[in-house]
Amino acid sequence: QVQLVESGGGLVQPGGSLRVSCVASGSIFRNNVMGWYRQAPGKERELVASITWTGITKYTDPLKGRFTISRDYGKNTIYLQMNSLKPEDTAVYYCKLDVGGQIYWGQGTRVTVSS
């Protein structure tokens, strides 16, 4: 059984930084794609960034330059470093794992950007 567990969310002031993590456990195979999505109140879930098994990254254009996705293969973990945070970045951030079309989601970690 695959399990994704996010952590690292919290309250941060505008302009601040935060790093969220997602640990994957279970039957994790190679050639997977992992990613971060977010869902703000009243809005649909949207892609933030993704990273392939070979390290190719993709970002939603407005977030490129402020957010950085990375992965630690030994720990089956991906990270999302978020800098220069804005109030509009407030959302629940979800981790997604795609293994050959089989999709798994974490429970989410809440990020609130507010003074």
mmCIF file of C-alpha atoms in Angstrom:
data_model
loop_
_atom_site.group_PDB
_atom_site.id
_atom_site.type_symbol
_atom_site.label_atom_id
_atom_site.label_comp_id
_atom_site.label_asym_id
_atom_site.label_seq_id
_atom_site.Cartn_x
_atom_site.Cartn_y
_atom_site.Cartn_z
ATOM 1 C CA GLN A 1 0.000 0.000 0.000
ATOM 2 C CA VAL A 2 1.391 3.379 -0.999
ATOM 3 C CA GLN A 3 1.270 6.160 1.521
ATOM 4 C CA LEU A 4 2.221 9.802 1.120
ATOM 5 C CA VAL A 5 2.724 11.949 4.192
ATOM 6 C CA GLU A 6 3.234 15.690 3.912
ATOM 7 C CA SER A 7 4.674 17.915 6.616
ATOM 8 C CA GLY A 8 6.143 21.347 7.111
ATOM 9 C CA GLY A 9 3.127 23.564 6.624
ATOM 10 C CA GLY A 10 2.289 26.406 8.951
ATOM 11 C CA LEU A 11 1.860 30.132 9.345
ATOM 12 C CA VAL A 12 4.422 32.414 7.724
ATOM 13 C CA GLN A 13 4.555 36.157 7.182
ATOM 14 C CA PRO A 14 4.464 37.652 3.682
ATOM 15 C CA GLY A 15 7.937 37.619 2.188
ATOM 16 C CA GLY A 16 8.968 34.661 4.296
ATOM 17 C CA SER A 17 10.039 31.161 3.316
ATOM 18 C CA LEU A 18 8.815 27.679 4.078
ATOM 19 C CA ARG A 19 9.778 24.167 3.024
ATOM 20 C CA VAL A 20 7.229 21.384 2.871
ATOM 21 C CA SER A 21 8.119 17.705 2.588
ATOM 22 C CA CYS A 22 6.405 14.575 1.335
ATOM 23 C CA VAL A 23 7.586 11.105 2.282
ATOM 24 C CA ALA A 24 6.441 8.193 0.133
ATOM 25 C CA SER A 25 6.290 4.661 1.467
ATOM 26 C CA GLY A 26 5.090 1.337 0.170
ATOM 27 C CA SER A 27 5.440 -0.057 -3.328
ATOM 28 C CA ILE A 28 7.326 2.830 -4.863
ATOM 29 C CA PHE A 29 8.693 1.959 -8.263
ATOM 30 C CA ARG A 30 11.069 3.745 -10.552
ATOM 31 C CA ASN A 31 9.900 5.914 -13.404
ATOM 32 C CA ASN A 32 7.400 7.658 -11.227
ATOM 33 C CA VAL A 33 6.520 11.321 -11.235
ATOM 34 C CA MET A 34 5.923 13.198 -8.016
ATOM 35 C CA GLY A 35 4.488 16.617 -7.627
ATOM 36 C CA TRP A 36 2.979 19.305 -5.490
ATOM 37 C CA TYR A 37 -0.507 20.688 -5.987
ATOM 38 C CA ARG A 38 -2.354 23.267 -3.973
ATOM 39 C CA GLN A 39 -5.943 24.161 -3.316
ATOM 40 C CA ALA A 40 -6.938 27.541 -2.008
ATOM 41 C CA PRO A 41 -10.332 28.124 -0.370
ATOM 42 C CA GLY A 42 -13.041 28.215 -2.996
ATOM 43 C CA LYS A 43 -10.681 27.305 -5.821
ATOM 44 C CA GLU A 44 -9.794 24.179 -7.733
ATOM 45 C CA ARG A 45 -6.684 22.172 -7.026
ATOM 46 C CA GLU A 46 -3.817 23.334 -9.240
ATOM 47 C CA LEU A 47 -0.376 22.078 -10.132
ATOM 48 C CA VAL A 48 2.509 23.825 -8.408
ATOM 49 C CA ALA A 49 5.478 21.751 -9.570
ATOM 50 C CA SER A 50 6.431 18.221 -10.535
ATOM 51 C CA ILE A 51 9.612 16.188 -10.804
ATOM 52 C CA THR A 52 10.271 13.002 -12.730
ATOM 53 C CA TRP A 53 12.371 10.062 -11.628
ATOM 54 C CA THR A 54 15.229 11.447 -13.726
ATOM 55 C CA GLY A 55 14.961 14.853 -12.107
ATOM 56 C CA ILE A 56 13.175 16.796 -14.808
ATOM 57 C CA THR A 57 11.127 19.534 -13.218
ATOM 58 C CA LYS A 58 8.095 21.463 -14.322
ATOM 59 C CA TYR A 59 6.561 24.540 -12.711
ATOM 60 C CA THR A 60 3.423 26.541 -13.061
ATOM 61 C CA ASP A 61 4.790 29.660 -14.742
ATOM 62 C CA PRO A 62 3.705 32.260 -12.144
ATOM 63 C CA LEU A 63 5.515 30.317 -9.428
ATOM 64 C CA LYS A 64 8.733 29.704 -11.292
ATOM 65 C CA GLY A 65 11.601 31.483 -9.565
ATOM 66 C CA ARG A 66 9.959 31.536 -6.147
ATOM 67 C CA PHE A 67 9.296 27.813 -5.662
ATOM 68 C CA THR A 68 11.771 24.958 -6.068
ATOM 69 C CA ILE A 69 10.954 21.259 -6.116
ATOM 70 C CA SER A 70 13.569 18.644 -5.324
ATOM 71 C CA ARG A 71 13.745 15.000 -4.363
ATOM 72 C CA ASP A 72 15.861 12.773 -2.169
ATOM 73 C CA TYR A 73 15.881 9.309 -3.727
ATOM 74 C CA GLY A 74 17.329 7.613 -0.676
ATOM 75 C CA LYS A 75 14.558 8.941 1.531
ATOM 76 C CA ASN A 76 11.727 8.635 -1.034
ATOM 77 C CA THR A 77 11.007 12.262 -0.251
ATOM 78 C CA ILE A 78 10.224 15.330 -2.269
ATOM 79 C CA TYR A 79 10.466 18.891 -1.060
ATOM 80 C CA LEU A 80 8.985 22.202 -2.071
ATOM 81 C CA GLN A 81 11.018 25.217 -1.077
ATOM 82 C CA MET A 82 8.814 28.302 -1.142
ATOM 83 C CA ASN A 83 10.379 31.765 -1.007
ATOM 84 C CA SER A 84 8.993 35.302 -1.092
ATOM 85 C CA LEU A 85 5.628 33.953 -0.016
ATOM 86 C CA LYS A 86 2.516 35.999 -0.704
ATOM 87 C CA PRO A 87 -0.933 35.900 0.908
ATOM 88 C CA GLU A 88 -2.264 34.367 -2.320
ATOM 89 C CA ASP A 89 -0.001 31.360 -1.733
ATOM 90 C CA THR A 90 -2.255 30.410 1.170
ATOM 91 C CA ALA A 91 -3.618 26.938 0.440
ATOM 92 C CA VAL A 92 -3.515 23.305 1.358
ATOM 93 C CA TYR A 93 -0.520 21.765 -0.394
ATOM 94 C CA TYR A 94 -0.909 18.184 -1.572
ATOM 95 C CA CYS A 95 1.693 15.676 -2.665
ATOM 96 C CA LYS A 96 0.909 13.483 -5.671
ATOM 97 C CA LEU A 97 2.585 10.312 -6.891
ATOM 98 C CA ASP A 98 2.013 8.959 -10.398
ATOM 99 C CA VAL A 99 3.291 5.454 -10.996
ATOM 100 C CA GLY A 100 2.477 4.517 -14.552
ATOM 101 C CA GLY A 101 -0.919 6.142 -14.343
ATOM 102 C CA GLN A 102 -1.737 4.900 -10.870
ATOM 103 C CA ILE A 103 -2.320 8.070 -8.834
ATOM 104 C CA TYR A 104 -1.853 8.544 -5.119
ATOM 105 C CA TRP A 105 -2.461 11.646 -2.991
ATOM 106 C CA GLY A 106 -1.324 12.713 0.422
ATOM 107 C CA GLN A 107 -3.617 14.246 3.011
ATOM 108 C CA GLY A 108 -2.226 17.738 2.509
ATOM 109 C CA THR A 109 -0.424 20.276 4.645
ATOM 110 C CA ARG A 110 -1.832 23.751 5.207
ATOM 111 C CA VAL A 111 0.227 26.837 4.433
ATOM 112 C CA THR A 112 -1.051 30.202 5.606
ATOM 113 C CA VAL A 113 0.690 33.392 4.567
ATOM 114 C CA SER A 114 -0.450 36.249 6.743
ATOM 115 C CA SER A 115 0.857 39.044 8.883
#
